[in-house]
Coordinates of C-alpha atoms in Angstrom, one line a residue:
M1 CA 11.0 -39.5 51.8
A2 CA 9.5 -43.1 52.6
L3 CA 6.1 -41.8 51.3
L4 CA 7.5 -40.0 48.7
K5 CA 9.6 -42.9 47.4
Q6 CA 6.7 -45.1 47.9
S7 CA 4.2 -42.9 45.9
V8 CA 6.6 -42.6 42.9
P9 CA 4.6 -44.7 40.8
V10 CA 1.2 -43.2 41.5
I11 CA 2.6 -39.7 40.8
W12 CA 3.8 -40.8 37.1
L13 CA 0.5 -42.8 36.7
T14 CA -1.3 -39.6 37.4
Q15 CA 1.2 -37.1 35.2
L16 CA 0.7 -39.8 32.3
A17 CA -3.1 -39.7 32.6
L18 CA -3.2 -36.4 32.5
W19 CA -1.2 -35.7 29.6
P20 CA -3.9 -36.4 26.5
E21 CA -6.5 -33.7 28.1
L22 CA -3.7 -31.2 29.2
M23 CA -1.7 -31.3 25.8
S24 CA -5.2 -30.1 24.5
Q25 CA -6.0 -27.5 26.5
F26 CA -2.6 -25.8 26.2
L27 CA -2.7 -26.5 22.2
Q28 CA -6.1 -24.2 22.5
M29 CA -3.8 -21.4 23.9
V30 CA -2.6 -20.9 20.4
R31 CA -4.7 -22.3 17.7
C32 CA -6.2 -18.9 16.1
I33 CA -8.8 -19.4 12.9
S34 CA -9.3 -16.7 10.7
V35 CA -12.3 -15.0 10.9
R36 CA -13.8 -12.6 8.6
E37 CA -14.9 -9.2 9.4
D38 CA -16.5 -5.8 7.6
R39 CA -14.0 -2.9 8.8
Q40 CA -14.4 -0.9 5.8
G41 CA -14.9 -3.4 4.0
P42 CA -14.0 -7.4 4.3
V43 CA -11.3 -8.3 6.7
M44 CA -9.9 -11.7 7.5
V45 CA -8.7 -10.8 11.4
Q46 CA -6.8 -14.0 13.5
R47 CA -8.9 -14.6 16.8
L48 CA -8.1 -17.3 19.4
H49 CA -10.4 -20.2 18.4
A50 CA -11.2 -20.8 22.5
H51 CA -11.6 -17.2 22.9
P52 CA -13.0 -15.2 19.6
D53 CA -12.9 -12.4 21.6
V54 CA -8.9 -12.6 21.8
V55 CA -6.9 -10.9 18.6
C56 CA -3.9 -12.9 17.9
W57 CA -0.9 -12.0 18.2
Q58 CA -1.8 -8.7 20.4
E59 CA -0.5 -8.4 23.9
E60 CA -3.6 -9.9 25.4
H61 CA -2.9 -13.2 23.4
W62 CA 1.2 -13.1 23.9
T63 CA 0.6 -14.3 27.8
L64 CA -1.6 -17.1 26.7
F65 CA 0.8 -17.9 23.9
A66 CA 3.6 -18.2 26.3
I67 CA 1.4 -20.1 29.3
G68 CA 0.5 -22.7 26.5
V69 CA 4.4 -22.9 24.9
S70 CA 5.4 -23.7 28.1
G71 CA 2.8 -26.5 29.1
L72 CA 3.7 -28.0 26.1
V73 CA 7.2 -28.2 26.4
L74 CA 7.7 -28.8 29.7
W75 CA 4.5 -30.9 30.5
C76 CA 3.4 -32.6 27.2
F77 CA 6.9 -33.3 26.2
G78 CA 9.2 -32.7 29.1
I79 CA 7.2 -35.3 31.4
P80 CA 7.5 -38.4 28.9
L81 CA 10.8 -37.6 28.2
A82 CA 12.0 -38.0 31.9
L83 CA 10.3 -40.6 32.8
F84 CA 12.0 -42.4 29.2
L85 CA 15.1 -41.4 30.3
R86 CA 15.0 -42.5 33.9
I87 CA 14.2 -46.2 32.5
W88 CA 16.9 -46.0 30.2
A89 CA 19.3 -45.3 32.7
L90 CA 18.4 -48.5 34.6
T91 CA 21.0 -50.9 34.5
D92 CA 18.4 -54.0 35.8
R93 CA 14.6 -52.8 34.5
Q94 CA 13.5 -56.5 35.7
E95 CA 14.6 -55.9 39.5
P96 CA 11.7 -56.2 41.8
E97 CA 12.4 -52.7 42.8
N98 CA 12.5 -51.6 39.3
R99 CA 9.7 -53.0 38.7
R100 CA 7.3 -52.1 41.4
L101 CA 8.1 -48.7 40.3
F102 CA 8.3 -48.7 36.6
G103 CA 6.6 -52.4 35.9
Y104 CA 3.3 -50.6 34.1
F105 CA 5.4 -48.4 31.4
I106 CA 7.3 -52.2 30.7
E107 CA 5.1 -55.2 31.8
G108 CA 4.0 -56.6 28.4
L109 CA 6.4 -55.4 26.0
E110 CA 9.4 -57.0 24.8
P111 CA 12.9 -56.1 26.6
R112 CA 14.1 -54.4 23.4
F113 CA 10.5 -52.5 23.1
W114 CA 10.7 -51.3 26.7
Y115 CA 10.2 -47.9 25.2
W116 CA 6.9 -48.1 22.9
E117 CA 4.4 -47.0 25.2
L118 CA 6.2 -43.8 26.7
V119 CA 7.1 -43.3 22.3
V120 CA 5.3 -44.4 19.9
K121 CA 2.4 -44.4 21.9
R122 CA 2.8 -40.8 23.3
L123 CA 3.6 -39.6 19.8
D124 CA 0.6 -41.3 18.3
I125 CA -1.7 -39.7 21.1
G126 CA 0.5 -36.4 20.1
L127 CA 0.0 -36.0 16.5
M128 CA -4.0 -37.4 16.9
L129 CA -4.4 -34.0 19.3
L130 CA -2.0 -31.7 17.0
I131 CA -4.6 -32.6 13.9
A132 CA -7.3 -32.2 15.9
S133 CA -6.4 -28.9 18.4
T134 CA -4.5 -26.4 15.6
S135 CA -4.6 -25.2 12.8
V136 CA -2.8 -27.3 10.6
T137 CA -5.5 -27.5 8.5
T138 CA -9.1 -26.2 8.7
D139 CA -10.6 -28.2 6.1
D140 CA -12.5 -31.2 8.8
K141 CA -12.3 -33.4 5.8
A142 CA -8.7 -32.9 5.6
K143 CA -8.5 -33.6 9.1
L144 CA -10.3 -36.6 8.8
L145 CA -8.0 -37.6 6.0
L146 CA -4.9 -37.2 8.2
F147 CA -6.9 -39.0 10.9
A148 CA -6.7 -42.1 9.1
L149 CA -3.4 -41.4 7.2
N150 CA -1.9 -41.4 10.8
S151 CA -3.8 -44.4 12.1
G152 CA -2.6 -46.4 9.2
I153 CA 1.1 -45.6 9.9
Q154 CA 0.4 -46.7 13.3
L155 CA -0.7 -49.8 12.2
A156 CA 2.0 -50.9 9.5
V157 CA 4.4 -49.9 12.2
T158 CA 2.8 -51.9 15.3
A159 CA 2.3 -55.2 12.9
W160 CA 6.0 -55.1 11.5
L161 CA 7.3 -55.2 14.7
K162 CA 5.0 -56.7 16.5
P163 CA 6.7 -54.8 20.1
Y164 CA 4.4 -57.0 22.6
S165 CA 5.1 -60.4 24.3
N166 CA 4.8 -63.4 22.8
S167 CA 2.6 -65.1 25.0
Q168 CA -0.8 -66.7 25.0
A169 CA 0.0 -67.5 21.1
E170 CA 0.8 -63.0 20.0
I171 CA -2.6 -62.5 22.3
L172 CA -1.2 -58.6 22.5
D173 CA 0.0 -57.9 19.5
F174 CA -3.3 -59.6 17.9
L175 CA -5.5 -57.0 19.9
E176 CA -3.5 -54.2 19.2
C177 CA -3.5 -54.7 15.2
L178 CA -7.0 -55.3 15.7
L179 CA -8.0 -51.8 17.3
L180 CA -5.9 -49.9 15.0
G181 CA -7.3 -51.5 12.4
A182 CA -10.8 -50.6 13.4
R183 CA -9.3 -47.3 14.3
F184 CA -7.9 -46.9 10.6
V185 CA -11.4 -48.2 9.0
L186 CA -13.4 -45.7 10.8
F187 CA -11.4 -42.3 10.0
T188 CA -11.4 -43.6 6.9
T189 CA -14.7 -44.5 6.3
V190 CA -16.4 -41.7 7.6
A191 CA -13.8 -39.1 5.5
V192 CA -14.6 -40.5 2.1
L193 CA -18.6 -40.6 3.4
L194 CA -18.3 -36.8 3.8
I195 CA -15.9 -36.1 0.7
F196 CA -18.7 -38.2 -1.7
F197 CA -21.4 -37.6 0.4
P198 CA -23.7 -40.8 -1.0
P199 CA -27.8 -41.1 -0.7
A200 CA -29.3 -41.2 2.6
E201 CA -30.0 -45.2 1.9
S202 CA -26.0 -45.6 1.8
M203 CA -25.4 -43.4 4.3
W204 CA -27.5 -45.2 7.1
A205 CA -26.5 -48.5 5.9
W206 CA -22.6 -47.4 6.1
S207 CA -23.7 -46.0 10.0
V208 CA -24.9 -49.4 10.9
S209 CA -22.2 -51.4 9.2
L210 CA -19.3 -49.0 11.5
L211 CA -21.9 -49.4 14.4
V212 CA -21.8 -53.0 14.3
M213 CA -17.9 -52.7 13.5
L214 CA -17.2 -51.0 16.5
V215 CA -19.2 -52.8 19.0
S216 CA -18.3 -56.1 17.6
V217 CA -14.4 -55.0 18.2
I218 CA -14.7 -53.8 22.0
V219 CA -17.0 -57.1 23.0
Y220 CA -14.3 -59.0 21.9
A221 CA -11.7 -57.1 23.7
V222 CA -14.0 -57.2 26.8
L223 CA -14.0 -61.1 26.3
H224 CA -10.7 -61.4 26.8
I225 CA -9.7 -59.1 29.3
I226 CA -12.9 -61.2 31.1
G227 CA -11.0 -64.5 30.4
Q228 CA -7.4 -63.3 31.5
T229 CA -9.3 -61.9 34.5
L230 CA -10.8 -65.8 35.7
R231 CA -7.0 -67.5 33.9
N232 CA -5.5 -65.0 37.3
A233 CA -8.3 -65.4 39.5
A234 CA -8.0 -69.4 39.2
G235 CA -3.5 -68.8 39.4
Q236 CA -4.7 -67.1 42.5
L237 CA -7.2 -69.5 44.4
G238 CA -5.3 -72.6 43.2
G239 CA -1.8 -71.4 44.9
K240 CA 1.3 -71.0 43.2
P241 CA 4.6 -73.3 43.8
K242 CA 7.3 -71.6 45.3
M243 CA 11.0 -72.4 44.6
G244 CA 11.9 -75.6 47.0
E245 CA 8.6 -77.2 46.1
E246 CA 8.8 -80.2 43.6
R247 CA 9.0 -79.2 40.0
K248 CA 6.5 -81.6 39.3
I249 CA 3.9 -79.6 41.1
V250 CA 4.4 -77.4 38.0
L251 CA 4.1 -79.8 35.7
C252 CA -0.1 -79.1 35.3
H253 CA -0.6 -75.6 36.4
S254 CA -2.2 -75.1 32.9
L255 CA -4.1 -78.3 33.0
A256 CA -5.2 -77.7 37.0
S257 CA -6.7 -74.3 36.1
R258 CA -9.3 -75.4 34.1
S259 CA -11.1 -76.9 36.8
G260 CA -11.3 -79.3 39.8
F261 CA -8.3 -77.7 41.7
L262 CA -10.2 -75.4 44.0
N263 CA -10.4 -76.0 47.5
F264 CA -13.9 -75.1 49.4
D265 CA -12.5 -75.9 52.5
G266 CA -12.2 -73.4 55.1
A267 CA -12.9 -70.3 52.9
G268 CA -15.3 -67.6 54.0
P269 CA -18.7 -66.8 52.0
L270 CA -17.0 -64.4 49.5
T271 CA -14.3 -66.5 48.8
K272 CA -16.6 -69.4 47.8
L273 CA -18.4 -67.3 46.0
K274 CA -15.7 -65.9 44.0
Q275 CA -14.6 -69.6 43.7
S276 CA -17.7 -70.7 42.6
V277 CA -17.5 -68.3 39.4
V278 CA -14.3 -68.5 38.6
A279 CA -14.9 -72.3 38.4
L280 CA -17.9 -72.2 36.4
L281 CA -17.4 -69.9 33.6
L282 CA -13.2 -70.9 33.6
P283 CA -14.2 -73.3 31.2
L284 CA -15.6 -71.1 28.4
F285 CA -12.3 -68.8 28.1
Q286 CA -9.6 -71.6 28.3
P287 CA -8.3 -73.7 25.3
E288 CA -10.7 -76.7 25.0
S289 CA -6.8 -78.7 24.4
Y290 CA -3.5 -78.8 25.5
L291 CA -0.9 -79.0 23.4
A292 CA 2.2 -80.7 25.7
F293 CA 5.8 -81.6 24.7
H294 CA 6.8 -84.7 26.6
W295 CA 10.6 -84.5 27.3
S296 CA 11.2 -87.9 28.8
D297 CA 9.7 -91.9 27.3
L298 CA 6.0 -92.8 26.9
V299 CA 4.0 -91.6 29.7
F300 CA 0.3 -92.3 29.6
S301 CA -1.2 -89.5 31.5
Q302 CA -4.8 -90.3 33.8
D303 CA -7.6 -88.6 33.4
M304 CA -7.2 -84.9 35.3
L305 CA -10.2 -82.9 34.3
L306 CA -13.8 -82.9 35.1
T307 CA -16.0 -83.7 32.3
P308 CA -18.7 -80.8 31.3
G309 CA -21.7 -81.0 30.1
W310 CA -22.3 -80.7 26.5
L311 CA -23.4 -77.4 25.6
L312 CA -20.1 -76.3 28.1
T313 CA -18.0 -78.6 25.9
K314 CA -19.5 -77.0 22.7
L315 CA -19.0 -73.6 23.9
A316 CA -15.7 -74.1 25.3
K317 CA -14.8 -75.5 21.6
A318 CA -16.3 -72.1 20.2
S319 CA -14.8 -70.0 22.4
A320 CA -11.5 -71.3 22.2
L321 CA -11.3 -70.5 18.2
L322 CA -12.7 -67.0 18.6
L323 CA -9.9 -66.3 21.5
R324 CA -7.2 -68.0 19.5
L325 CA -7.1 -70.4 22.1
S326 CA -7.1 -73.5 20.0
V327 CA -4.3 -75.9 19.4
G328 CA -3.7 -74.4 15.6
F329 CA -2.7 -71.4 17.5
Q330 CA -0.9 -73.5 20.6
K331 CA 1.2 -75.4 17.2
E332 CA 2.0 -71.5 15.8
A333 CA 3.3 -70.3 19.0
V334 CA 5.4 -72.9 19.9
S335 CA 7.0 -72.8 15.8
K336 CA 7.4 -69.4 16.6
A337 CA 9.1 -69.6 19.9
Y338 CA 11.7 -71.9 18.5
Q339 CA 12.0 -68.8 15.5
D340 CA 12.7 -66.4 17.7
F341 CA 15.3 -68.6 19.9
V342 CA 17.2 -69.0 17.0
Q343 CA 17.0 -65.9 15.9
L344 CA 17.8 -64.3 18.9
W345 CA 21.3 -66.4 19.6
L346 CA 22.4 -66.2 16.2
S347 CA 21.2 -62.7 15.9
D348 CA 21.3 -61.0 19.2
F349 CA 24.5 -63.7 21.2
D350 CA 26.5 -63.9 18.3
G351 CA 26.0 -67.9 18.2
L352 CA 28.0 -70.0 16.1
N353 CA 26.0 -72.8 15.7
I354 CA 22.2 -73.2 15.9
P355 CA 20.8 -74.8 19.1
N356 CA 19.1 -77.9 18.9
V357 CA 15.3 -78.1 20.0
S358 CA 16.5 -80.2 23.4
V359 CA 18.5 -77.0 24.0
L360 CA 15.5 -75.2 24.0
C361 CA 13.4 -77.7 25.7
A362 CA 15.8 -78.2 28.9
L363 CA 15.8 -74.3 29.0
A364 CA 11.8 -74.0 29.3
V365 CA 11.5 -77.0 32.3
A366 CA 14.6 -75.1 34.0
C367 CA 12.7 -71.9 33.2
R368 CA 9.4 -72.9 35.3
A369 CA 11.4 -72.9 38.3
L370 CA 12.6 -69.3 38.1
P371 CA 10.8 -67.4 40.9
D372 CA 9.1 -64.0 39.8
N373 CA 10.5 -61.1 39.9
L374 CA 13.9 -62.4 39.2
S375 CA 16.2 -59.6 38.4
N376 CA 18.8 -60.1 35.0
S377 CA 21.5 -59.8 37.2
L378 CA 20.5 -63.1 39.2
I379 CA 19.0 -64.8 36.0
C380 CA 21.7 -66.4 34.6
S381 CA 22.9 -67.9 38.2
F382 CA 19.2 -69.5 39.0
W383 CA 18.8 -70.4 35.6
K384 CA 21.9 -72.6 35.8
R385 CA 21.5 -74.2 38.8
E386 CA 18.1 -75.4 38.1
I387 CA 19.7 -77.0 34.7
K388 CA 22.2 -78.7 36.9
K389 CA 19.4 -80.0 39.0
L390 CA 17.6 -82.0 35.3
A391 CA 21.1 -83.8 35.5
A392 CA 20.2 -85.2 38.6
Q393 CA 16.9 -86.1 37.6
A394 CA 17.0 -88.8 34.6
D395 CA 14.2 -90.5 35.5
S396 CA 11.4 -87.3 35.5
R397 CA 8.7 -86.6 32.7
W398 CA 7.8 -82.8 32.4
Q399 CA 5.3 -81.5 30.2
L400 CA 5.6 -78.5 28.1
F401 CA 3.3 -76.0 27.1
A402 CA 3.0 -73.6 24.5
D403 CA 3.1 -70.3 27.2
D404 CA 6.4 -72.1 28.5
F405 CA 8.7 -72.0 25.2
A406 CA 7.6 -68.4 24.8
K407 CA 7.9 -67.1 28.7
T408 CA 11.4 -69.5 28.2
V409 CA 12.3 -67.2 24.8
Q410 CA 11.2 -64.1 26.8
M411 CA 13.6 -65.0 29.9
F412 CA 16.5 -65.4 27.6
A413 CA 16.5 -62.0 26.1
M414 CA 17.0 -60.8 29.7
L415 CA 20.6 -61.7 29.5
Q416 CA 23.8 -60.8 28.4
K417 CA 26.1 -61.9 26.4
A418 CA 28.0 -63.2 28.6
D419 CA 25.7 -64.6 30.8
A420 CA 23.7 -66.2 27.6
D421 CA 26.6 -68.3 26.4
D422 CA 27.4 -69.6 29.8
L423 CA 24.4 -70.7 30.4
M424 CA 24.3 -72.5 26.9
R425 CA 28.0 -74.3 27.7
S426 CA 25.5 -75.3 30.9
V427 CA 22.8 -76.8 29.0
Q428 CA 25.1 -78.5 26.5
D429 CA 27.8 -80.2 29.5
M430 CA 24.1 -81.4 30.6
L431 CA 23.0 -83.1 27.6
K432 CA 26.3 -84.4 27.0
E433 CA 26.0 -85.7 30.2
A434 CA 22.3 -87.6 29.7
N435 CA 23.8 -88.9 26.2
S436 CA 27.0 -90.3 28.0
R437 CA 24.6 -92.2 30.4
D438 CA 22.7 -92.9 27.4
Q439 CA 26.0 -94.6 25.5
N440 CA 26.6 -96.3 28.8
G441 CA 23.4 -98.6 29.0
D442 CA 22.1 -97.1 31.8
A443 CA 18.4 -97.1 31.8
T444 CA 17.3 -94.7 33.6
A445 CA 18.8 -92.4 31.8
S446 CA 16.6 -88.7 30.4
K447 CA 15.5 -88.6 26.8
L448 CA 16.0 -86.0 24.6
P449 CA 13.1 -84.5 22.8
F450 CA 13.1 -84.0 19.1
L451 CA 15.4 -84.7 15.8
T452 CA 18.1 -82.6 14.0
D453 CA 20.5 -84.1 11.0
S454 CA 24.1 -85.1 12.3
E455 CA 27.1 -86.0 10.0
D456 CA 28.4 -87.9 13.1
D457 CA 25.4 -90.6 13.6
D458 CA 24.5 -93.8 10.9
A459 CA 21.1 -94.8 11.8
S460 CA 21.2 -97.7 9.5
Q461 CA 20.7 -101.7 9.7
T462 CA 23.3 -104.0 9.0
P463 CA 22.1 -106.1 6.1
D464 CA 21.5 -109.3 7.7
E465 CA 18.7 -107.2 9.3
A466 CA 17.4 -105.9 6.1
R467 CA 17.3 -109.3 4.6
A468 CA 15.9 -111.1 7.8
C469 CA 13.1 -108.2 7.2
K470 CA 13.5 -107.3 10.8
P471 CA 10.3 -105.2 12.0
L472 CA 10.5 -101.7 13.3
L473 CA 6.8 -102.1 15.0
T474 CA 6.0 -104.1 17.8
D475 CA 3.1 -104.7 20.0
S476 CA 4.6 -104.0 23.1
E477 CA 3.7 -101.4 25.6
D478 CA 5.4 -98.2 23.9
D479 CA 3.1 -99.0 21.0
A480 CA 0.0 -99.2 22.9
M481 CA -0.9 -95.4 21.5
S482 CA -2.0 -97.2 17.8
Q483 CA -4.7 -99.1 19.0
T484 CA -8.5 -97.9 19.3
P485 CA -10.0 -97.8 23.5
A486 CA -11.8 -101.1 22.4
Q487 CA -9.2 -102.5 21.6
A488 CA -7.2 -101.3 23.9
T489 CA -9.8 -102.7 26.6
A490 CA -9.9 -106.2 24.8
G491 CA -6.7 -107.0 24.7
K492 CA -6.9 -107.2 21.2
P493 CA -3.5 -106.5 19.1
L494 CA -3.9 -104.2 16.4
L495 CA -2.5 -106.2 13.8
A496 CA -3.2 -110.0 12.9
D497 CA 0.6 -112.0 12.9
S498 CA -0.2 -112.4 8.8
E499 CA -0.9 -108.7 9.0
A500 CA 2.3 -107.8 10.6
R501 CA 4.1 -110.0 8.4
A502 CA 3.0 -107.9 5.5
C503 CA 3.4 -104.6 6.9
K504 CA 7.3 -103.4 8.0
P505 CA 6.5 -101.1 10.9
L506 CA 8.3 -98.3 11.8
L507 CA 10.3 -99.1 15.0
T508 CA 12.5 -101.6 16.5
D509 CA 11.7 -103.7 19.6
S510 CA 15.1 -102.5 21.2
E511 CA 15.1 -99.1 22.8
D512 CA 18.3 -98.6 21.6
D513 CA 18.4 -99.4 17.7
A514 CA 18.0 -96.0 15.9
V515 CA 15.5 -95.7 12.9
S516 CA 16.2 -97.1 10.0
Q517 CA 13.6 -96.2 7.5
T518 CA 14.5 -93.0 4.9
P519 CA 12.1 -89.9 5.7
D520 CA 10.4 -90.3 2.8
E521 CA 8.7 -93.8 4.0
L522 CA 8.5 -92.4 7.0
A523 CA 6.4 -89.5 6.2
S524 CA 4.2 -92.1 4.5
V525 CA 3.2 -94.5 7.1
V526 CA 1.1 -92.9 9.7
S527 CA -2.3 -91.6 8.9
T528 CA -4.6 -90.8 11.6
A529 CA -8.5 -90.9 11.0
E530 CA -8.8 -87.4 10.4
G531 CA -6.9 -87.7 7.8
E532 CA -3.5 -85.7 8.9
L533 CA 0.3 -87.1 7.9
V534 CA 3.3 -88.0 10.8
Q535 CA 6.1 -86.9 9.4
A536 CA 9.5 -87.6 10.9
G537 CA 10.8 -85.0 13.6
A538 CA 7.5 -82.7 12.7
V539 CA 5.7 -81.9 15.4
M540 CA 2.5 -84.2 15.8
K541 CA -1.1 -83.7 16.5
A542 CA -2.9 -86.0 18.5
A543 CA -6.0 -88.0 16.7
S544 CA -8.9 -88.2 18.2
P545 CA -11.0 -91.1 20.2
K546 CA -11.0 -93.1 16.9
E547 CA -8.9 -96.5 15.3
V548 CA -5.7 -95.2 13.7
K549 CA -4.5 -97.6 10.8
I550 CA -1.4 -97.9 10.5
K551 CA -0.1 -98.6 6.9
A552 CA 3.5 -99.5 5.8
K553 CA 5.4 -99.9 2.8
R554 CA 6.7 -102.7 1.8
K555 CA 10.2 -101.8 0.3
R556 CA 13.1 -101.0 2.3
K557 CA 15.3 -98.2 0.7
K558 CA 18.8 -97.6 2.0
P559 CA 18.4 -95.8 5.4
T560 CA 20.0 -92.7 5.5
V561 CA 18.3 -91.1 8.6
Q562 CA 20.4 -89.2 10.4
T563 CA 20.6 -86.9 14.2
D564 CA 22.6 -85.1 16.4
V565 CA 20.9 -86.2 19.6
K566 CA 21.5 -88.7 21.2
G567 CA 18.4 -91.1 21.7
S568 CA 16.1 -88.5 21.8
E569 CA 12.2 -88.9 21.8
V570 CA 9.6 -86.3 21.5
K571 CA 6.0 -86.5 22.5
L572 CA 3.0 -84.6 21.8
L573 CA -0.3 -84.9 24.1
E574 CA -3.6 -83.2 23.0
A575 CA -5.8 -83.0 26.6
R576 CA -9.8 -83.1 25.3
P577 CA -12.2 -83.3 28.0
G578 CA -14.6 -85.4 27.4
R579 CA -16.6 -88.1 28.9
D580 CA -14.2 -89.4 31.4
G581 CA -12.3 -85.7 31.9
L582 CA -9.0 -85.9 30.2
R583 CA -7.1 -88.4 27.8
A584 CA -4.3 -88.1 26.5
F585 CA -4.0 -88.9 22.9
L586 CA 0.4 -88.8 22.9
G587 CA 2.0 -88.9 19.4
R588 CA 4.2 -91.3 18.2
S589 CA 7.6 -91.2 19.3
F590 CA 11.0 -91.5 17.4
D591 CA 13.7 -92.9 19.2
R592 CA 17.3 -90.8 17.9
G593 CA 20.9 -91.4 18.9
S594 CA 24.0 -88.8 18.2
E595 CA 25.4 -86.2 20.6
A596 CA 23.6 -82.7 21.3

């Protein structure tokens, strides 16, 4: 019995692997075609397609028909239904043993679409086989049109629901839609060519175009598979932090996997060869820049990556754009994660308020410390324990990447409503405690990220400060990001005294001063060398290592900026591989004050 229980995953996989071929054979047993015969004149006779010597609906055919129908009902319909009911009956699909038995069918899907492979994909394959292996229509051209129709419906449903997980900029949904789109174009084009039958030259041109399209799609999918395999191998070779280790080990796990992390000491020849191959090829399948959010005070990161060659850098940038790994896709992933988090809280868990991004950041930091294969019943308790640890680590600093937000939303969706409410209360209590320490003047209190409006907080300056034209931006260490590398090296200030008096900077010298400019002023004062505007409360893009010019309006309007996060700020890090390795470009921080 123990051996049989351990073999359950193999049994289910074998049954579903044989499913398409068996369904096709069973359908052949019931497929009849009309054959014209001369029996005292032309007569149409129904004969079995697989064995034309068998006349349909006669005694010899009834036996085959019974076997075919029984196989279709018991095997082709019964096996997927039994597996669906078995997984549906599980109280906790994330429990380690259940994931070992049935993880192949639900892994990579969003929790609410766990049935996609068993229902939707089986239905798609079944319809294609039904059209191809039965006499639904006897015209081959009509069959091709039905193939195209079914492919188009499947493509529309997949693009609408997006059932796969959102990790890595929704790469699974993108690949699924790409492959379904290629199938739709293939069947549609072939059907149109057979119907209109263009000249031979046009036929050759369309044939070559279809071949190039199919080869390109296959190569693109293979590149993604290779990249994912290399990233998994890098994670295994680099070692994964355990539950009891410092969370700071997880801090730069994505950056550390680029290069320079492999340890060749004590490894065998095969292991060393594997490490060398991974270290050589991995940069080609990784983002050329990482979008990171600092949940802390302004920190200047040290160089961490080895400097790749010129050709390798160019190839890495091209592959990042091709494989949807660039900074632009990472920004979209962060925005999508926060949108899904708000929708999940308001719709599925009936939340009464819109959670601040601070809540998502706190959950993301704590989520990275959760063990793998954690059952649903234990997620809330482990998560709350990690949330409590954050309150005791006020002086710690963390980096959050796009995949961290996506994984957090996915884990949060697995909770029950009561557990989600309890977890949200724990996060809010932790944030309130941090705000209280900040209000009491605790210099080591942690800052909360991102900004939203609040009616309880007035961020205006006093009339005396406005008349005195108190500068809002200083040359302190926290503003060192506004200098060019040459100025930072030479110790040259960014603005002369006369220029500083002529331009009203953005932030006060005091760490506790509230932001006193209106959103219109904040949106127009900073421009990077790339011509991109940095707006208040927006996700900022790190500038290239060129001189950053700062402009400011002379006119000061009545301050109206309000927040609901006490002493919160967000920084963005874009790590670019360059001559000296990783360069950290941190965006402008905005301090706010109020309760979370």
